[in-house]
Every structure is written in C-alpha cells, then in structure tokens.
Amino acid sequence: MFVAKHIPALQQVQVFIQALLNVSLNGKIGVIDTEKETSSYFKYLLLSPTEVFQEIVSEARSVILAGGTMEPMSEFKIQLLDFVPESNVDMFSCGHIVPASSILTVAIPVGPTGTLLDFRYEMRMNDKVISDLRNAVAALCVVIPHGAVCFFVSYSYMDHVCAKWKASGILARIEKKKHIFFEPRQTRAVETCLINYSNAIANPNKGVPDGS
C-alpha cells in the first residue's frame, strides 16, 4: 500500500483501515522499525493482488500492463489475470538488449564472514546480514571493472542499509574506488542520475579510477 506524503494524516489512517477490509489471506500487517528506537510504524502488505486487480479490470474497457522486467509472464497471468479468458489476453515482448554471452548469474549464499545473506522480510533488517552484505559489496567493487549496480527491495530499505554502511565508513572506502550514485525518488531526476553514472564509467576522474 502506497500513500503519498502530502495526503493528510487522517486520510492515511482511513486508507489503512480500508486495506484491512481485504481477506486476511491476501495481506499482512507489519510493524516496521526505524533508526529511532522509539519510532515504528504500521505497514499493510498486499500479498495477493488478484481481487483488487479484478475490480480494476471489471470497470475498465481495456487494461495495459507495461514494464521492463515482467518475465515470466505466467506468474502475472496467474496472479492478476486468472479470471480473464485466455482469448482476451494479448502479450507482446521485445528481445533482450544484452546478449546471452554477456550474462553470468551467480548466487552468493553467504558473506565474507560466513553470515547467511537471508533477505526475507523477517531477516533483512538484521545487523549481521547488513554488515556482511556491506563486506561483500565492498570486496566485489574492488574486482569488478567499470560500473556496478546494487538493487534494493525499496527506497526505505536502501536508506536504512546505506545509513548503516555510511556509519561504518564502508561507503567512503568504496568511493576511493568508484563514484557512488543513489537513484532519486523523483522520476524526472532518474535520467540525470543515469547519465552521470555512465559518464563516471566512461571518464573516470583522477583518484576514482574505476567507474561507478
């Protein structure tokens, strides 16, 4: 459930209560801790979007789902379009821009100190996990040429992890090897960030020899 920050607090409470009307199996309420020990907040997690999406489809003449990483489409069809006749669903996809010869998938189960890198919801805030992820990323940035990209499950989790990393001094250490860019929340600023990232790789500055 996403609620923009400019929406009045009382209306946010109303939206949260409305979310609780969903079938219990379709969602879960989480209590999210923050950096402040005395501050936490509730978050409703929609686990099954089927019923909510069915309302949208039933009221619309047509619905277009577009995205860059939607494969495998079979999962989308099961979760979102299971109630729609097969003949009413059209799919279109373009070929991948990166050749298969340039792709290598490697799973890293543990960090340098042996900590299990478990990023399930109940484990992702664990300090040991965040710490050893930090160690792994720092080590990889030393050996990976040019650019490296880290993906996080959400902006809030990225902020939490990076605050921990900054406090530990690891970000300053990585910056000696690569420029660091953070994806902005504002869509209009993303393009500028990507251009700066590409430029840092193509034209590394003195003192930061290996991209971003």
CSV table of C-alpha atoms in Angstrom, one decimal:
chain,number,residue,atom,x,y,z
A,1,MET,CA,0.0,0.0,0.0
A,2,PHE,CA,1.5,3.3,-1.0
A,3,VAL,CA,0.2,6.6,0.3
A,4,ALA,CA,1.8,9.9,-0.8
A,5,LYS,CA,3.3,12.0,1.9
A,6,HIS,CA,1.2,15.1,1.0
A,7,ILE,CA,-2.0,13.2,1.9
A,8,PRO,CA,-3.4,14.4,5.3
A,9,ALA,CA,-2.7,12.0,8.2
A,10,LEU,CA,-6.3,11.3,8.9
A,11,GLN,CA,-6.9,10.2,5.3
A,12,GLN,CA,-3.9,7.9,5.5
A,13,VAL,CA,-5.5,6.3,8.6
A,14,GLN,CA,-8.7,5.9,6.6
A,15,VAL,CA,-6.8,4.2,3.7
A,16,PHE,CA,-5.1,1.9,6.1
A,17,ILE,CA,-8.4,0.9,7.7
A,18,GLN,CA,-9.9,0.3,4.3
A,19,ALA,CA,-7.0,-2.0,3.4
A,20,LEU,CA,-7.9,-4.1,6.5
A,21,LEU,CA,-11.2,-5.0,4.8
A,22,ASN,CA,-9.3,-7.3,2.4
A,23,VAL,CA,-9.5,-11.0,3.0
A,24,SER,CA,-6.9,-11.9,5.7
A,25,LEU,CA,-5.1,-14.4,3.4
A,26,ASN,CA,-4.5,-11.6,0.9
A,27,GLY,CA,-2.5,-9.3,3.2
A,28,LYS,CA,-0.4,-9.0,6.3
A,29,ILE,CA,0.3,-6.1,8.7
A,30,GLY,CA,3.9,-5.4,9.5
A,31,VAL,CA,5.4,-3.3,12.3
A,32,ILE,CA,8.4,-1.5,10.8
A,33,ASP,CA,11.2,-0.3,13.0
A,34,THR,CA,13.1,2.8,12.1
A,35,GLU,CA,16.5,4.2,13.1
A,36,LYS,CA,15.0,5.7,16.2
A,37,GLU,CA,14.3,3.1,18.9
A,38,THR,CA,11.1,4.8,20.0
A,39,SER,CA,9.7,5.2,16.5
A,40,SER,CA,7.9,2.5,14.5
A,41,TYR,CA,5.1,2.4,12.0
A,42,PHE,CA,2.4,0.0,10.6
A,43,LYS,CA,2.5,-1.1,7.0
A,44,TYR,CA,-0.1,-3.1,5.2
A,45,LEU,CA,1.5,-5.6,2.7
A,46,LEU,CA,-0.8,-6.8,-0.1
A,47,LEU,CA,0.3,-10.5,-0.6
A,48,SER,CA,-2.3,-11.3,-3.3
A,49,PRO,CA,-3.4,-8.6,-5.7
A,50,THR,CA,-5.9,-10.7,-7.6
A,51,GLU,CA,-9.1,-9.4,-6.0
A,52,VAL,CA,-8.0,-5.8,-6.1
A,53,PHE,CA,-6.9,-6.0,-9.7
A,54,GLN,CA,-10.2,-7.8,-10.6
A,55,GLU,CA,-12.1,-4.7,-9.6
A,56,ILE,CA,-9.9,-2.6,-11.9
A,57,VAL,CA,-10.4,-4.9,-14.9
A,58,SER,CA,-14.1,-5.2,-14.4
A,59,GLU,CA,-14.5,-1.4,-14.5
A,60,ALA,CA,-12.2,-0.8,-17.5
A,61,ARG,CA,-12.7,-1.3,-21.2
A,62,SER,CA,-9.1,-2.4,-21.5
A,63,VAL,CA,-6.0,-2.6,-19.3
A,64,ILE,CA,-2.4,-2.3,-20.4
A,65,LEU,CA,0.4,-3.7,-18.2
A,66,ALA,CA,3.8,-2.4,-19.2
A,67,GLY,CA,7.2,-2.9,-17.6
A,68,GLY,CA,10.8,-3.7,-18.2
A,69,THR,CA,11.1,-6.9,-16.1
A,70,MET,CA,7.8,-8.7,-16.3
A,71,GLU,CA,9.1,-12.2,-17.2
A,72,PRO,CA,8.0,-14.9,-16.5
A,73,MET,CA,4.6,-13.6,-17.7
A,74,SER,CA,3.0,-16.8,-16.5
A,75,GLU,CA,3.2,-15.5,-12.9
A,76,PHE,CA,1.4,-12.3,-13.9
A,77,LYS,CA,-1.3,-14.2,-15.6
A,78,ILE,CA,-1.9,-16.4,-12.6
A,79,GLN,CA,-1.8,-13.6,-10.0
A,80,LEU,CA,-3.6,-10.8,-12.0
A,81,LEU,CA,-5.5,-12.3,-14.9
A,82,ASP,CA,-6.5,-15.8,-13.9
A,83,PHE,CA,-10.2,-14.7,-14.1
A,84,VAL,CA,-9.8,-13.3,-17.7
A,85,PRO,CA,-10.4,-15.7,-20.6
A,86,GLU,CA,-7.2,-16.6,-22.5
A,87,SER,CA,-8.6,-15.2,-25.7
A,88,ASN,CA,-8.8,-11.7,-24.1
A,89,VAL,CA,-5.2,-11.5,-23.2
A,90,ASP,CA,-2.6,-10.3,-25.7
A,91,MET,CA,1.1,-10.3,-24.8
A,92,PHE,CA,4.0,-8.5,-26.6
A,93,SER,CA,7.6,-8.6,-25.7
A,94,CYS,CA,10.9,-7.4,-27.2
A,95,GLY,CA,14.1,-9.3,-27.3
A,96,HIS,CA,16.7,-8.6,-24.6
A,97,ILE,CA,19.2,-5.9,-25.4
A,98,VAL,CA,22.1,-7.8,-23.6
A,99,PRO,CA,23.4,-10.9,-25.5
A,100,ALA,CA,23.4,-14.2,-23.5
A,101,SER,CA,27.1,-14.4,-23.9
A,102,SER,CA,27.4,-11.3,-21.7
A,103,ILE,CA,25.3,-12.6,-18.8
A,104,LEU,CA,26.6,-14.7,-15.9
A,105,THR,CA,24.3,-15.4,-12.9
A,106,VAL,CA,26.0,-16.3,-9.6
A,107,ALA,CA,24.2,-16.7,-6.3
A,108,ILE,CA,26.1,-15.7,-3.2
A,109,PRO,CA,24.6,-17.5,-0.2
A,110,VAL,CA,26.9,-16.2,2.5
A,111,GLY,CA,29.0,-13.1,3.1
A,112,PRO,CA,32.8,-12.9,3.6
A,113,THR,CA,32.4,-13.7,7.4
A,114,GLY,CA,30.1,-16.6,6.8
A,115,THR,CA,26.8,-14.9,7.6
A,116,LEU,CA,23.8,-16.2,5.6
A,117,LEU,CA,22.6,-13.5,3.3
A,118,ASP,CA,19.0,-14.0,4.0
A,119,PHE,CA,16.8,-11.1,2.8
A,120,ARG,CA,13.4,-12.5,3.7
A,121,TYR,CA,11.2,-9.8,5.3
A,122,GLU,CA,11.8,-11.0,8.8
A,123,MET,CA,15.6,-11.1,8.4
A,124,ARG,CA,16.5,-8.2,6.1
A,125,MET,CA,16.9,-5.7,9.0
A,126,ASN,CA,19.3,-8.0,10.9
A,127,ASP,CA,22.6,-6.1,11.5
A,128,LYS,CA,24.8,-9.1,10.8
A,129,VAL,CA,23.1,-9.6,7.4
A,130,ILE,CA,23.5,-5.9,6.5
A,131,SER,CA,27.1,-5.9,7.8
A,132,ASP,CA,28.2,-8.9,5.7
A,133,LEU,CA,26.3,-7.6,2.7
A,134,ARG,CA,28.4,-4.5,3.1
A,135,ASN,CA,31.6,-6.6,3.2
A,136,ALA,CA,30.6,-8.5,0.1
A,137,VAL,CA,29.7,-5.4,-1.9
A,138,ALA,CA,33.0,-3.7,-0.9
A,139,ALA,CA,35.0,-6.7,-1.9
A,140,LEU,CA,33.2,-7.0,-5.3
A,141,CYS,CA,33.7,-3.3,-6.1
A,142,VAL,CA,37.5,-3.9,-5.9
A,143,VAL,CA,37.4,-6.6,-8.6
A,144,ILE,CA,34.5,-5.6,-10.8
A,145,PRO,CA,35.7,-3.3,-13.6
A,146,HIS,CA,33.8,-0.1,-14.5
A,147,GLY,CA,30.3,0.0,-13.1
A,148,ALA,CA,28.4,-2.0,-10.5
A,149,VAL,CA,24.7,-1.7,-9.6
A,150,CYS,CA,23.1,-2.7,-6.3
A,151,PHE,CA,19.3,-3.2,-6.3
A,152,PHE,CA,17.2,-2.9,-3.1
A,153,VAL,CA,13.7,-4.0,-2.5
A,154,SER,CA,12.6,-0.5,-1.6
A,155,TYR,CA,13.8,3.0,-1.2
A,156,SER,CA,13.2,2.8,2.6
A,157,TYR,CA,15.4,-0.3,2.8
A,158,MET,CA,18.1,1.3,0.7
A,159,ASP,CA,18.1,4.3,3.0
A,160,HIS,CA,18.3,2.0,6.1
A,161,VAL,CA,21.2,-0.1,4.7
A,162,CYS,CA,23.2,2.8,3.3
A,163,ALA,CA,22.9,4.7,6.6
A,164,LYS,CA,24.4,1.7,8.3
A,165,TRP,CA,27.1,1.5,5.7
A,166,LYS,CA,27.9,5.2,5.9
A,167,ALA,CA,28.2,5.0,9.7
A,168,SER,CA,30.7,2.1,9.3
A,169,GLY,CA,32.9,4.0,6.9
A,170,ILE,CA,32.5,1.5,4.1
A,171,LEU,CA,30.9,4.0,1.7
A,172,ALA,CA,33.9,6.2,2.0
A,173,ARG,CA,36.1,3.2,1.3
A,174,ILE,CA,34.1,2.3,-1.8
A,175,GLU,CA,34.3,5.9,-3.1
A,176,LYS,CA,38.0,5.6,-3.3
A,177,LYS,CA,37.4,3.0,-6.0
A,178,LYS,CA,34.2,4.1,-7.6
A,179,HIS,CA,31.8,7.0,-7.6
A,180,ILE,CA,28.6,6.3,-5.8
A,181,PHE,CA,25.2,7.4,-7.1
A,182,PHE,CA,21.8,6.8,-5.5
A,183,GLU,CA,18.7,6.5,-7.6
A,184,PRO,CA,16.5,9.5,-6.8
A,185,ARG,CA,12.8,9.1,-5.8
A,186,GLN,CA,11.8,11.8,-8.3
A,187,THR,CA,11.2,10.2,-11.7
A,188,ARG,CA,12.3,13.3,-13.6
A,189,ALA,CA,15.7,13.1,-11.9
A,190,VAL,CA,16.5,9.5,-12.7
A,191,GLU,CA,17.7,10.2,-16.3
A,192,THR,CA,20.2,12.7,-15.0
A,193,CYS,CA,21.5,10.2,-12.4
A,194,LEU,CA,21.9,7.5,-15.1
A,195,ILE,CA,23.8,10.0,-17.4
A,196,ASN,CA,26.2,10.9,-14.6
A,197,TYR,CA,26.7,7.2,-13.8
A,198,SER,CA,27.5,6.4,-17.4
A,199,ASN,CA,29.9,9.4,-17.6
A,200,ALA,CA,31.7,8.3,-14.5
A,201,ILE,CA,32.4,4.9,-16.1
A,202,ALA,CA,33.4,6.4,-19.5
A,203,ASN,CA,35.5,9.2,-18.0
A,204,PRO,CA,36.8,8.2,-14.5
A,205,ASN,CA,38.2,11.1,-12.5
A,206,LYS,CA,41.6,11.1,-11.0
A,207,GLY,CA,41.6,9.4,-7.6
A,208,VAL,CA,38.5,7.4,-8.5
A,209,PRO,CA,39.9,5.1,-11.2
A,210,ASP,CA,37.3,2.5,-11.8
A,211,GLY,CA,33.9,3.9,-12.8
A,212,SER,CA,30.8,3.9,-10.6
